[in-house]
mmCIF file of C-alpha atoms in Angstrom:
data_model
loop_
_atom_site.group_PDB
_atom_site.id
_atom_site.type_symbol
_atom_site.label_atom_id
_atom_site.label_comp_id
_atom_site.label_asym_id
_atom_site.label_seq_id
_atom_site.Cartn_x
_atom_site.Cartn_y
_atom_site.Cartn_z
ATOM 1 C CA MET A 251 -41.998 -69.506 14.609
ATOM 2 C CA ARG A 252 -42.427 -68.394 10.995
ATOM 3 C CA ILE A 253 -40.094 -65.679 9.725
ATOM 4 C CA LYS A 254 -41.691 -62.995 7.555
ATOM 5 C CA SER A 255 -40.464 -62.579 4.017
ATOM 6 C CA LYS A 256 -39.150 -59.170 3.049
ATOM 7 C CA GLY A 257 -42.032 -58.444 0.745
ATOM 8 C CA GLU A 258 -44.565 -58.975 3.510
ATOM 9 C CA VAL A 259 -46.041 -55.988 5.359
ATOM 10 C CA GLY A 260 -45.725 -55.768 9.089
ATOM 11 C CA MET A 261 -41.956 -55.903 9.367
ATOM 12 C CA LYS A 262 -40.631 -55.110 12.818
ATOM 13 C CA LEU A 263 -38.539 -51.943 12.653
ATOM 14 C CA GLY A 264 -36.219 -50.567 15.307
ATOM 15 C CA ILE A 265 -34.727 -47.071 15.421
ATOM 16 C CA VAL A 266 -31.543 -46.634 17.462
ATOM 17 C CA ILE A 267 -30.576 -43.140 18.621
ATOM 18 C CA PRO A 268 -27.430 -42.367 20.671
ATOM 19 C CA CYS A 269 -27.966 -39.492 23.085
ATOM 20 C CA TYR A 270 -25.520 -37.300 24.979
ATOM 21 C CA ASN A 271 -26.919 -34.277 26.833
ATOM 22 C CA GLU A 272 -29.951 -34.011 24.568
ATOM 23 C CA GLU A 273 -32.510 -32.769 27.116
ATOM 24 C CA GLU A 274 -33.342 -29.622 25.119
ATOM 25 C CA GLY A 275 -34.579 -31.385 22.010
ATOM 26 C CA LEU A 276 -35.448 -34.922 23.052
ATOM 27 C CA ALA A 277 -39.134 -34.231 23.701
ATOM 28 C CA GLU A 278 -39.611 -32.892 20.165
ATOM 29 C CA THR A 279 -37.675 -35.815 18.695
ATOM 30 C CA THR A 280 -39.903 -38.230 20.613
ATOM 31 C CA LYS A 281 -43.066 -36.456 19.492
ATOM 32 C CA ARG A 282 -42.112 -36.589 15.802
ATOM 33 C CA LEU A 283 -40.944 -40.203 15.918
ATOM 34 C CA GLN A 284 -44.100 -41.349 17.688
ATOM 35 C CA THR A 285 -46.201 -39.651 15.006
ATOM 36 C CA LEU A 286 -44.100 -41.322 12.300
ATOM 37 C CA LEU A 287 -44.363 -44.801 13.807
ATOM 38 C CA GLU A 288 -48.111 -44.496 14.424
ATOM 39 C CA GLU A 289 -48.617 -43.457 10.800
ATOM 40 C CA MET A 290 -46.482 -46.308 9.450
ATOM 41 C CA VAL A 291 -48.254 -48.846 11.671
ATOM 42 C CA GLU A 292 -51.659 -47.578 10.554
ATOM 43 C CA LEU A 293 -50.624 -47.926 6.900
ATOM 44 C CA GLY A 294 -49.375 -51.460 7.530
ATOM 45 C CA GLU A 295 -45.786 -50.569 6.602
ATOM 46 C CA ILE A 296 -44.389 -51.799 9.937
ATOM 47 C CA SER A 297 -45.684 -53.879 12.814
ATOM 48 C CA GLN A 298 -47.123 -52.617 16.074
ATOM 49 C CA GLU A 299 -44.063 -54.088 17.815
ATOM 50 C CA SER A 300 -41.706 -51.609 16.134
ATOM 51 C CA PHE A 301 -39.808 -49.343 18.502
ATOM 52 C CA VAL A 302 -37.388 -46.492 19.106
ATOM 53 C CA CYS A 303 -34.469 -47.101 21.467
ATOM 54 C CA TYR A 304 -32.543 -44.208 22.968
ATOM 55 C CA VAL A 305 -28.994 -45.032 24.079
ATOM 56 C CA ASP A 306 -27.885 -42.648 26.837
ATOM 57 C CA ASP A 307 -24.129 -42.237 26.471
ATOM 58 C CA GLY A 308 -23.394 -41.055 30.020
ATOM 59 C CA SER A 309 -25.332 -37.794 29.779
ATOM 60 C CA ARG A 310 -24.803 -35.243 32.560
ATOM 61 C CA ASP A 311 -28.190 -33.582 32.225
ATOM 62 C CA THR A 312 -31.719 -35.010 32.539
ATOM 63 C CA THR A 313 -31.580 -37.037 29.304
ATOM 64 C CA TRP A 314 -31.998 -40.399 31.065
ATOM 65 C CA GLU A 315 -34.878 -39.156 33.210
ATOM 66 C CA LEU A 316 -36.642 -38.034 30.025
ATOM 67 C CA ILE A 317 -36.024 -41.421 28.399
ATOM 68 C CA GLU A 318 -37.567 -43.166 31.422
ATOM 69 C CA LYS A 319 -40.564 -40.857 31.160
ATOM 70 C CA PHE A 320 -41.046 -41.570 27.435
ATOM 71 C CA THR A 321 -40.876 -45.346 27.964
ATOM 72 C CA GLU A 322 -43.616 -45.102 30.593
ATOM 73 C CA GLU A 323 -45.847 -43.006 28.336
ATOM 74 C CA SER A 324 -45.540 -45.020 25.116
ATOM 75 C CA GLU A 325 -44.919 -48.648 24.226
ATOM 76 C CA PHE A 326 -42.947 -47.504 21.185
ATOM 77 C CA PHE A 327 -39.970 -46.349 23.251
ATOM 78 C CA ARG A 328 -37.114 -48.161 24.961
ATOM 79 C CA GLY A 329 -33.946 -47.033 26.698
ATOM 80 C CA ILE A 330 -30.392 -48.230 27.240
ATOM 81 C CA LYS A 331 -28.179 -46.431 29.733
ATOM 82 C CA LEU A 332 -24.409 -46.839 29.460
ATOM 83 C CA SER A 333 -22.330 -46.785 32.633
ATOM 84 C CA ARG A 334 -20.385 -43.726 31.445
ATOM 85 C CA ASN A 335 -19.621 -41.734 28.308
ATOM 86 C CA PHE A 336 -18.067 -44.128 25.757
ATOM 87 C CA GLY A 337 -18.427 -41.884 22.718
ATOM 88 C CA HIS A 338 -20.983 -41.642 19.925
ATOM 89 C CA GLN A 339 -19.753 -44.604 17.862
ATOM 90 C CA ASN A 340 -19.609 -46.931 20.869
ATOM 91 C CA ALA A 341 -23.075 -45.842 21.986
ATOM 92 C CA LEU A 342 -24.389 -46.524 18.502
ATOM 93 C CA ILE A 343 -22.798 -49.979 18.282
ATOM 94 C CA ALA A 344 -24.160 -50.753 21.771
ATOM 95 C CA GLY A 345 -27.718 -50.143 20.582
ATOM 96 C CA LEU A 346 -27.248 -52.026 17.327
ATOM 97 C CA MET A 347 -25.686 -55.064 18.972
ATOM 98 C CA GLN A 348 -28.160 -55.246 21.854
ATOM 99 C CA LEU A 349 -31.158 -55.089 19.531
ATOM 100 C CA LYS A 350 -29.930 -56.906 16.417
ATOM 101 C CA GLU A 351 -32.089 -59.964 17.140
ATOM 102 C CA GLU A 352 -35.192 -58.004 18.149
ATOM 103 C CA ALA A 353 -36.129 -56.451 14.810
ATOM 104 C CA ASP A 354 -36.121 -57.305 11.122
ATOM 105 C CA ALA A 355 -34.055 -54.146 10.515
ATOM 106 C CA LEU A 356 -32.609 -51.279 12.535
ATOM 107 C CA VAL A 357 -32.314 -47.646 11.506
ATOM 108 C CA SER A 358 -29.625 -45.538 13.167
ATOM 109 C CA MET A 359 -29.918 -41.767 13.406
ATOM 110 C CA ASP A 360 -28.971 -38.824 15.619
ATOM 111 C CA ALA A 361 -31.229 -37.173 18.177
ATOM 112 C CA ASP A 362 -30.892 -33.611 16.870
ATOM 113 C CA LEU A 363 -33.533 -33.900 14.100
ATOM 114 C CA GLN A 364 -31.095 -32.769 11.415
ATOM 115 C CA ASP A 365 -31.777 -35.999 9.547
ATOM 116 C CA ASP A 366 -35.122 -36.015 7.735
ATOM 117 C CA ILE A 367 -37.101 -38.676 9.625
ATOM 118 C CA SER A 368 -39.558 -39.072 6.748
ATOM 119 C CA VAL A 369 -36.739 -40.884 4.886
ATOM 120 C CA VAL A 370 -37.367 -43.828 7.258
ATOM 121 C CA LYS A 371 -40.358 -44.705 5.056
ATOM 122 C CA GLY A 372 -38.027 -44.879 2.077
ATOM 123 C CA PHE A 373 -35.640 -47.077 4.048
ATOM 124 C CA VAL A 374 -38.453 -49.537 4.752
ATOM 125 C CA GLU A 375 -39.536 -49.567 1.101
ATOM 126 C CA LYS A 376 -35.996 -50.350 -0.057
ATOM 127 C CA TYR A 377 -35.685 -53.065 2.584
ATOM 128 C CA LYS A 378 -38.833 -54.725 1.292
ATOM 129 C CA GLU A 379 -37.371 -54.549 -2.220
ATOM 130 C CA GLY A 380 -34.506 -56.726 -1.008
ATOM 131 C CA TYR A 381 -31.813 -54.284 0.088
ATOM 132 C CA GLU A 382 -29.865 -55.259 3.209
ATOM 133 C CA ILE A 383 -28.230 -51.842 3.697
ATOM 134 C CA VAL A 384 -29.753 -48.468 2.844
ATOM 135 C CA TYR A 385 -27.651 -45.315 3.241
ATOM 136 C CA GLY A 386 -29.085 -41.896 3.978
ATOM 137 C CA VAL A 387 -26.983 -39.455 1.944
ATOM 138 C CA ARG A 388 -27.104 -35.665 2.015
ATOM 139 C CA ASP A 389 -27.951 -34.195 -1.376
ATOM 140 C CA ASP A 390 -26.185 -30.904 -0.599
ATOM 141 C CA ARG A 391 -24.246 -29.137 2.157
ATOM 142 C CA THR A 392 -25.662 -25.620 1.738
ATOM 143 C CA ASN A 393 -26.496 -25.413 5.460
ATOM 144 C CA ASP A 394 -22.835 -25.896 6.409
ATOM 145 C CA THR A 395 -20.304 -23.115 6.779
ATOM 146 C CA ASN A 396 -17.752 -22.731 3.997
ATOM 147 C CA PHE A 397 -15.077 -24.117 6.340
ATOM 148 C CA LYS A 398 -17.068 -27.219 7.293
ATOM 149 C CA ARG A 399 -18.144 -27.848 3.719
ATOM 150 C CA GLY A 400 -14.580 -27.496 2.438
ATOM 151 C CA THR A 401 -13.063 -29.728 5.118
ATOM 152 C CA ALA A 402 -15.759 -32.383 4.570
ATOM 153 C CA GLU A 403 -15.109 -32.472 0.823
ATOM 154 C CA PHE A 404 -11.365 -32.677 1.453
ATOM 155 C CA PHE A 405 -11.860 -35.526 3.944
ATOM 156 C CA TYR A 406 -13.899 -37.655 1.534
ATOM 157 C CA LYS A 407 -11.385 -37.086 -1.262
ATOM 158 C CA PHE A 408 -8.505 -37.856 1.089
ATOM 159 C CA GLN A 409 -10.233 -41.064 2.199
ATOM 160 C CA SER A 410 -10.583 -42.096 -1.418
ATOM 161 C CA PHE A 411 -6.899 -41.352 -2.025
ATOM 162 C CA MET A 412 -6.025 -43.540 0.968
ATOM 163 C CA GLY A 413 -7.987 -46.419 -0.522
ATOM 164 C CA ILE A 414 -10.808 -46.297 2.038
ATOM 165 C CA GLU A 415 -14.230 -47.301 0.758
ATOM 166 C CA SER A 416 -16.880 -44.896 2.017
ATOM 167 C CA ILE A 417 -20.117 -43.199 0.980
ATOM 168 C CA SER A 418 -19.630 -39.465 0.405
ATOM 169 C CA ASN A 419 -21.859 -37.168 2.478
ATOM 170 C CA HIS A 420 -23.140 -40.114 4.520
ATOM 171 C CA ALA A 421 -22.887 -40.049 8.303
ATOM 172 C CA ASP A 422 -24.732 -42.563 10.494
ATOM 173 C CA TYR A 423 -28.240 -42.337 9.069
ATOM 174 C CA ARG A 424 -28.861 -45.780 7.564
ATOM 175 C CA LEU A 425 -30.897 -48.973 7.685
ATOM 176 C CA LEU A 426 -29.257 -52.320 8.407
ATOM 177 C CA SER A 427 -31.125 -55.594 8.034
ATOM 178 C CA ARG A 428 -30.771 -58.346 10.615
ATOM 179 C CA LYS A 429 -28.451 -60.165 8.208
ATOM 180 C CA ALA A 430 -26.220 -57.085 7.907
ATOM 181 C CA LEU A 431 -26.253 -56.573 11.669
ATOM 182 C CA GLN A 432 -25.116 -60.141 12.267
ATOM 183 C CA ALA A 433 -22.216 -59.522 9.871
ATOM 184 C CA LEU A 434 -21.422 -56.223 11.616
ATOM 185 C CA ALA A 435 -21.129 -58.100 14.914
ATOM 186 C CA ASP A 436 -18.059 -59.915 13.542
ATOM 187 C CA PHE A 437 -16.092 -56.651 13.366
ATOM 188 C CA LYS A 438 -14.264 -56.268 16.687
ATOM 189 C CA GLU A 439 -12.417 -52.962 16.232
ATOM 190 C CA VAL A 440 -11.900 -50.873 19.362
ATOM 191 C CA ASN A 441 -11.386 -47.654 17.392
ATOM 192 C CA LEU A 442 -14.785 -47.584 15.736
ATOM 193 C CA PHE A 443 -15.542 -45.820 12.473
ATOM 194 C CA ILE A 444 -18.870 -47.421 11.614
ATOM 195 C CA ARG A 445 -19.433 -45.504 8.405
ATOM 196 C CA GLY A 446 -16.210 -47.091 7.137
ATOM 197 C CA ILE A 447 -17.038 -50.587 8.401
ATOM 198 C CA VAL A 448 -20.528 -50.891 6.900
ATOM 199 C CA PRO A 449 -19.375 -50.736 3.229
ATOM 200 C CA LEU A 450 -17.002 -53.621 4.006
ATOM 201 C CA ILE A 451 -19.968 -55.854 4.860
ATOM 202 C CA GLY A 452 -21.052 -56.026 1.256
ATOM 203 C CA PHE A 453 -24.595 -57.320 0.574
ATOM 204 C CA ARG A 454 -27.064 -55.504 -1.623
ATOM 205 C CA SER A 455 -27.168 -51.785 -0.793
ATOM 206 C CA CYS A 456 -28.453 -48.474 -2.119
ATOM 207 C CA SER A 457 -28.597 -44.793 -1.161
ATOM 208 C CA LEU A 458 -31.506 -42.442 -0.489
ATOM 209 C CA TYR A 459 -30.855 -38.707 -0.778
ATOM 210 C CA TYR A 460 -32.311 -36.074 1.535
ATOM 211 C CA THR A 461 -31.758 -32.501 2.651
ATOM 212 C CA ARG A 462 -30.209 -32.190 6.092
ATOM 213 C CA GLY A 463 -31.778 -29.505 8.249
ATOM 214 C CA GLU A 464 -30.589 -27.344 11.101
ATOM 215 C CA ARG A 465 -30.115 -28.770 14.573
ATOM 216 C CA PHE A 466 -33.426 -28.437 16.449
ATOM 217 C CA ALA A 467 -31.895 -27.603 19.853
ATOM 218 C CA GLY A 468 -28.708 -27.847 21.886
ATOM 219 C CA GLU A 469 -25.108 -27.757 20.707
ATOM 220 C CA THR A 470 -23.216 -30.031 18.359
ATOM 221 C CA LYS A 471 -21.442 -32.935 20.041
ATOM 222 C CA TYR A 472 -18.736 -32.889 17.353
ATOM 223 C CA PRO A 473 -16.654 -29.710 17.650
ATOM 224 C CA LEU A 474 -13.582 -29.288 15.449
ATOM 225 C CA LYS A 475 -11.255 -31.194 17.804
ATOM 226 C CA LYS A 476 -13.537 -34.258 17.934
ATOM 227 C CA MET A 477 -14.066 -34.140 14.177
ATOM 228 C CA LEU A 478 -10.306 -34.181 13.584
ATOM 229 C CA LEU A 479 -9.830 -37.127 15.962
ATOM 230 C CA PHE A 480 -12.750 -38.916 14.333
ATOM 231 C CA ALA A 481 -11.206 -38.379 10.897
ATOM 232 C CA LEU A 482 -7.888 -39.699 12.199
ATOM 233 C CA ASP A 483 -9.636 -42.862 13.441
ATOM 234 C CA GLY A 484 -11.256 -43.268 10.057
ATOM 235 C CA ILE A 485 -7.928 -43.125 8.245
ATOM 236 C CA ALA A 486 -5.754 -45.102 10.674
ATOM 237 C CA SER A 487 -8.370 -47.838 11.130
ATOM 238 C CA PHE A 488 -8.822 -48.585 7.444
ATOM 239 C CA SER A 489 -5.642 -47.723 5.578
ATOM 240 C CA VAL A 490 -1.894 -48.403 5.799
ATOM 241 C CA MET A 491 -1.280 -45.740 3.156
ATOM 242 C CA PRO A 492 0.332 -43.307 5.664
ATOM 243 C CA LEU A 493 2.953 -45.958 6.458
ATOM 244 C CA ARG A 494 3.590 -46.451 2.755
ATOM 245 C CA ILE A 495 3.941 -42.701 2.293
ATOM 246 C CA ILE A 496 6.611 -42.706 5.017
ATOM 247 C CA THR A 497 8.461 -45.419 3.106
ATOM 248 C CA ILE A 498 8.221 -43.469 -0.146
ATOM 249 C CA VAL A 499 9.374 -40.235 1.497
ATOM 250 C CA GLY A 500 12.247 -42.035 3.230
ATOM 251 C CA PHE A 501 13.362 -43.668 -0.016
ATOM 252 C CA SER A 502 13.135 -40.333 -1.855
ATOM 253 C CA ILE A 503 15.285 -38.607 0.774
ATOM 254 C CA PHE A 504 17.769 -41.480 0.595
ATOM 255 C CA MET A 505 18.052 -41.122 -3.179
ATOM 256 C CA PHE A 506 18.420 -37.360 -2.844
ATOM 257 C CA SER A 507 21.212 -37.847 -0.287
ATOM 258 C CA LEU A 508 23.046 -40.124 -2.746
ATOM 259 C CA LEU A 509 22.864 -37.381 -5.361
ATOM 260 C CA MET A 510 24.199 -34.879 -2.832
ATOM 261 C CA ILE A 511 27.108 -37.218 -2.006
ATOM 262 C CA LEU A 512 27.960 -37.462 -5.699
ATOM 263 C CA TRP A 513 27.792 -33.678 -5.991
ATOM 264 C CA VAL A 514 30.132 -33.199 -3.011
ATOM 265 C CA VAL A 515 32.611 -35.700 -4.502
ATOM 266 C CA PHE A 516 32.393 -33.913 -7.839
ATOM 267 C CA GLU A 517 33.079 -30.547 -6.178
ATOM 268 C CA LYS A 518 36.061 -31.998 -4.313
ATOM 269 C CA LEU A 519 37.661 -33.632 -7.338
ATOM 270 C CA PHE A 520 36.898 -31.178 -10.133
ATOM 271 C CA LEU A 521 35.912 -27.808 -8.677
ATOM 272 C CA GLY A 522 37.906 -27.670 -5.451
ATOM 273 C CA THR A 523 35.110 -25.812 -3.594
ATOM 274 C CA THR A 524 33.896 -27.917 -0.666
ATOM 275 C CA ILE A 525 32.884 -25.184 1.816
ATOM 276 C CA GLN A 526 29.143 -25.491 2.502
ATOM 277 C CA GLY A 527 26.916 -22.657 3.656
ATOM 278 C CA TRP A 528 25.432 -22.522 7.145
ATOM 279 C CA SER A 529 21.900 -21.865 5.833
ATOM 280 C CA SER A 530 21.761 -24.939 3.612
ATOM 281 C CA MET A 531 23.103 -27.085 6.439
ATOM 282 C CA MET A 532 20.497 -25.850 8.950
ATOM 283 C CA ILE A 533 17.669 -26.232 6.437
ATOM 284 C CA SER A 534 18.636 -29.831 5.758
ATOM 285 C CA ILE A 535 18.858 -30.599 9.500
ATOM 286 C CA TYR A 536 15.422 -29.154 10.220
ATOM 287 C CA PHE A 537 13.890 -30.815 7.153
ATOM 288 C CA ILE A 538 15.219 -34.286 7.896
ATOM 289 C CA GLY A 539 14.449 -33.887 11.612
ATOM 290 C CA GLY A 540 10.863 -32.852 10.864
ATOM 291 C CA ILE A 541 10.353 -35.833 8.552
ATOM 292 C CA GLN A 542 11.694 -38.175 11.227
ATOM 293 C CA VAL A 543 9.479 -36.793 14.000
ATOM 294 C CA MET A 544 6.387 -36.872 11.770
ATOM 295 C CA SER A 545 7.148 -40.446 10.701
ATOM 296 C CA ILE A 546 7.587 -41.589 14.297
ATOM 297 C CA GLY A 547 4.258 -39.938 15.159
ATOM 298 C CA ILE A 548 2.399 -41.729 12.364
ATOM 299 C CA ILE A 549 3.929 -45.064 13.311
ATOM 300 C CA GLY A 550 3.009 -44.320 16.924
ATOM 301 C CA GLU A 551 -0.659 -43.866 15.966
ATOM 302 C CA TYR A 552 -0.736 -47.370 14.497
ATOM 303 C CA VAL A 553 1.194 -48.885 17.401
ATOM 304 C CA GLY A 554 -1.202 -47.187 19.828
ATOM 305 C CA ARG A 555 -4.178 -48.746 18.079
ATOM 306 C CA ILE A 556 -2.546 -52.165 18.210
ATOM 307 C CA PHE A 557 -2.012 -51.628 21.945
ATOM 308 C CA GLN A 558 -5.656 -50.650 22.514
ATOM 309 C CA GLN A 559 -6.930 -53.583 20.463
ATOM 310 C CA SER A 560 -4.662 -56.083 22.250
ATOM 311 C CA LYS A 561 -6.125 -55.234 25.663
ATOM 312 C CA GLY A 562 -9.535 -56.510 24.577
ATOM 313 C CA ARG A 563 -11.500 -54.099 26.767
ATOM 314 C CA PRO A 564 -15.270 -53.848 26.184
ATOM 315 C CA ARG A 565 -16.388 -51.101 23.828
ATOM 316 C CA TYR A 566 -19.302 -50.261 26.125
ATOM 317 C CA ILE A 567 -20.824 -51.283 29.458
ATOM 318 C CA ILE A 568 -24.596 -51.212 29.970
ATOM 319 C CA ASP A 569 -25.952 -49.910 33.256
ATOM 320 C CA LYS A 570 -29.706 -50.224 32.665
ATOM 321 C CA GLU A 571 -32.197 -51.315 30.001
ATOM 322 C CA ILE A 572 -35.864 -50.359 30.006
#
């Protein structure tokens, strides 16, 4: 079987979309994607065999029933149902890994229509120019609240400080070629942070900028608590800097304690005033105790990840494929 070159029209494109309780907006998402694929097929940009695959991440509403309905109505649509809720990143990797051999390239995106689906055309153009990875990057965050915008900017700067390679203002809207997907399959992390893994793959890559819109329907699946845990995964999975900070803090406290010992000896020998105040003693106890507890907690996060990785449990389990 002859493999198409990248410059040749008719590439087979797949779009992978994780879904969790998306019944309110899934029909509109399906309508817009079908229109997009039909237009791209008509223009010869992609082949008739291109598809959209919804990955149901253990939804509790009628999401899976809708997916079954869409697959019956159009040959463009497929569905994967996970046995339970494994989380967004695991649902995404499930779709990418299951379909990595069935398309020339896969685009990942969310089901809420916040990502501009017209950028998919740009992804395909860049792929045909020879890019293996194409990132969808937000050109501004004006639609976010001041709190969300501020915390996002802080997170990207903090990641950079920790030595983590990432694309600022990029989430999970991207194109990966088959070659990039095969490389991604070699990463076996249990605590997934895909937007941190993809830059590690290397290969030729570029970014396309777009304006992110409002969520079409439903509620966000990433409230503040999940966002904080997700950020923690991103840091602990890609950087040992927190452990180094503990070492630096511990060494600094040790050096400070040596200076305090010298000061106490000096007071004893030359000043004759060795009575210490209660306040300074209590402050030092609480300070050192807090540092110790925090350090144990950080070390515990890394040990916990080692424990989870050592068990070798599957990142996802597929119930059905249609």
